[in-house]
C-alpha positions in Angstrom: -40.1 24.8 -16.8 -37.5 23.6 -13.6 -37.4 26.1 -10.6 -34.1 27.3 -10.3 -33.8 25.8 -7.2 -34.5 22.5 -8.5 -32.2 22.8 -11.4 -29.5 23.6 -8.8 -30.2 20.7 -6.8 -29.9 18.8 -10.0 -26.5 20.2 -10.5 -25.0 19.5 -7.2 -26.2 15.8 -7.5 -24.5 15.4 -10.7 -21.3 16.9 -9.4 -21.4 14.7 -6.3 -22.0 11.6 -9.0 -19.1 12.3 -10.6 -16.8 12.6 -7.8 -18.6 9.1 -6.8 -20.6 9.8 -3.8 -23.6 8.0 -3.9 -26.1 9.2 -1.2 -29.4 6.9 -1.3 -27.9 3.7 -0.3 -25.4 4.8 1.7 -27.1 7.4 3.8 -26.7 6.8 8.0 -30.3 6.5 8.8 -31.8 9.3 10.8 -33.0 7.6 13.7 -29.2 7.8 15.0 -30.2 11.9 15.9 -27.8 13.5 13.6 -30.4 15.8 12.3 -28.8 19.3 11.5 -25.1 16.8 11.1 -27.3 15.6 8.3 -28.9 18.6 7.0 -24.9 19.9 6.4 -24.3 16.8 3.7 -24.9 16.8 0.5 -28.9 15.8 -0.7 -29.2 16.0 3.4 -27.8 12.4 4.5 -24.4 11.0 5.8 -22.5 9.4 2.8 -22.0 6.3 5.6 -20.2 4.6 2.8 -17.1 6.8 1.9 -14.2 7.5 3.2 -14.3 9.5 6.5 -11.1 11.2 8.0 -11.3 11.9 12.0 -7.7 14.2 13.0 -6.2 13.1 16.4 -3.1 15.2 17.5 -3.1 12.6 21.2 -4.3 10.3 22.9 -7.1 11.8 24.3 -9.0 12.6 20.6 -8.0 9.4 19.3 -10.2 7.7 22.6 -12.7 10.7 21.4 -13.3 9.9 17.7 -13.3 6.4 18.1 -16.5 6.8 20.6 -18.2 9.2 17.9 -17.4 6.6 15.4 -18.7 3.6 17.3 -22.0 5.7 17.4 -22.0 6.3 13.4 -21.3 2.4 12.8 -23.5 1.5 15.7 -27.3 1.0 13.6 -25.4 -0.8 11.0 -23.4 -3.1 13.4 -26.6 -3.7 15.4 -28.1 -5.8 11.9 -25.4 -8.3 12.3 -22.3 -6.2 10.3 -18.7 -6.9 11.1 -16.2 -4.2 11.3 -12.7 -4.7 11.1 -10.1 -2.4 13.4 -6.7 -2.4 11.7 -3.9 -0.6 14.1 -0.3 -0.8 15.0 -1.7 -1.7 18.4 -5.0 -2.2 20.6 -6.1 1.1 21.6 -10.2 0.4 21.8 -11.7 -1.2 25.0 -14.0 -3.7 23.1 -16.2 -4.2 25.8 -16.9 -0.3 25.6 -18.7 -1.2 22.8 -21.5 -2.4 24.5 -22.3 1.3 25.5 -23.5 1.9 21.4 -24.9 -1.4 20.9 -22.3 -3.3 19.4 -21.0 -6.7 20.4 -17.0 -6.9 21.2 -17.4 -9.9 18.9 -18.3 -7.9 15.8 -15.0 -5.7 15.5 -12.4 -7.4 14.4 -8.7 -6.6 15.4 -5.3 -6.4 13.0 -2.0 -5.5 14.2 1.0 -4.7 12.2 3.8 -2.3 13.0 4.8 -1.5 9.1 2.6 1.7 8.5 2.6 -0.1 4.7 1.3 -3.0 5.4 -1.7 -1.1 8.0 -2.5 0.7 4.6 -2.1 -2.0 2.9 -4.5 -3.9 5.0 -7.2 -0.9 5.3 -7.3 -0.7 1.2 -7.2 -5.0 1.0 -10.6 -4.9 3.7 -12.2 -2.4 2.3 -12.6 -4.5 -1.0 -14.3 -7.5 1.3 -17.8 -7.5 0.3 -18.6 -9.2 3.9 -17.7 -6.0 5.9 -19.6 -3.5 7.0 -16.9 -1.0 7.7 -13.3 -0.6 8.0 -11.8 1.4 10.5 -8.1 2.4 10.5 -5.5 4.5 12.8 -2.7 5.8 10.2 0.1 8.7 10.8 0.0 10.0 7.1 -2.2 9.7 4.2 -1.5 11.4 0.5 -4.2 12.1 -2.1 -3.0 8.9 -3.8 -3.5 6.5 -1.0 -7.1 8.1 -0.3 -8.3 8.3 -3.7 -7.5 4.2 -4.2 -9.3 4.0 -0.9 -12.5 5.9 -1.7 -12.5 3.9 -4.9 -12.4 0.8 -3.1 -15.0 2.1 -0.9 -17.2 2.9 -3.9 -16.9 -0.7 -5.7 -17.5 -2.3 -2.5 -19.8 -0.4 -0.5 -17.9 -0.9 2.3 -17.5 2.3 4.9 -14.0 3.2 5.6 -12.8 5.5 8.7 -9.5 6.9 9.7 -8.4 7.7 12.4 -5.3 10.1 11.8 -2.2 11.2 14.0 0.1 12.5 11.7 -0.2 15.8 9.4 -3.7 17.1 9.0 -3.1 19.7 6.5 -2.3 17.6 3.3 -4.9 17.2 0.7 -6.7 14.1 0.4 -10.1 12.2 -1.6 -11.7 11.7 1.4 -15.5 12.5 2.0 -15.6 14.2 5.0 -13.1 15.3 7.7 -13.6 15.7 11.5 -12.2 16.9 14.4 -13.9 15.5 17.6 -12.9 16.5 21.6 -14.7 15.8 24.6 -16.9 17.8 26.4 -17.8 17.3 30.3 -20.5 15.0 30.9 -23.8 15.8 32.6 -24.9 13.5 35.3 -28.5 12.8 35.5 -31.0 14.6 37.9 -30.3 13.0 41.0 -28.0 10.4 39.7 -24.3 10.3 41.2 -21.7 9.9 38.8 -20.6 10.4 35.0 -22.9 11.2 33.1 -23.6 10.2 29.1 -20.5 11.0 26.8 -20.4 14.1 25.2 -18.6 15.8 22.1 -17.7 18.9 20.4 -17.8 17.3 16.9 -16.3 19.9 13.8 -16.5 18.8 10.3 -13.8 20.6 8.6 -13.9 19.1 5.1 -17.4 18.2 3.8 -17.6 17.4 -0.4 -20.2 19.2 -1.8 -21.7 20.2 1.6 -21.1 22.5 4.3 -18.6 22.7 7.5 -20.1 23.3 11.2 -19.6 22.4 14.7 -22.0 20.2 16.9 -22.2 19.6 20.6 -23.2 15.8 20.9 -24.6 13.4 23.9 -25.1 9.6 23.2 -27.9 8.4 24.9 -30.5 5.5 24.6 -28.7 4.5 21.3 -28.6 7.5 19.7 -27.0 10.8 19.5 -28.7 14.2 21.1 -27.7 17.5 21.0 -27.8 19.1 24.3 -27.0 22.4 23.7 -29.7 23.7 20.5 -26.8 25.6 18.8 -24.6 24.7 15.9 -21.4 26.7 14.4 -21.9 26.9 10.9 -19.1 28.4 8.6 -18.2 30.3 11.6 -22.0 31.7 12.8 -23.5 30.4 15.6 -27.3 29.9 14.8 -30.4 28.1 16.4 -31.0 25.1 15.5 -33.9 22.7 16.1 -33.4 19.5 17.4 
């Protein structure tokens, strides 16, 4: 007889499969140091090849989220991957990508002035299997549009990261929804200047997973969890890193 926990685990996997989630071939390798974040995801693996929303109410959060996304892209891009970045204007400083192990020539930028054209370009790019990921800067996203993007991702296996500057309260078909804020860097002992990038990453929504909040630092090509604290469903708990 199956144990209760095994039955529940299989049911969760079946539900995730019906919703279009495929964990095994699309997970971010744990060598990125996601650790406790992975444990909050369905099947304990970050669903890389999915639609991910990042809520960006201002320029600072846009820059911070871009850095966090670059970290998530790092492992796949290092293997020779290519990313398309679609928006209305250039906000990213390409040489800064080297901090995350990404060469600037691996990111192609498309700038379109019309919001509908931006969304159209994102959807069409997600159908291009030679790409590793598509990053799109958009203002608004409704359920129908997000569902089309998710279906394109499921068919092509191209990851989608959306930087949203508009209303964040709408219901969408994205697998995860994040809000990333900057934290003060901590200089190395005995070393003057600015330290490594640090963020507070709040997972607002995750399909078949557990929302939570984590403090992270990007150091030596991977994420680190300097505080050893995670906020899971509003309760602070000790976590191993």
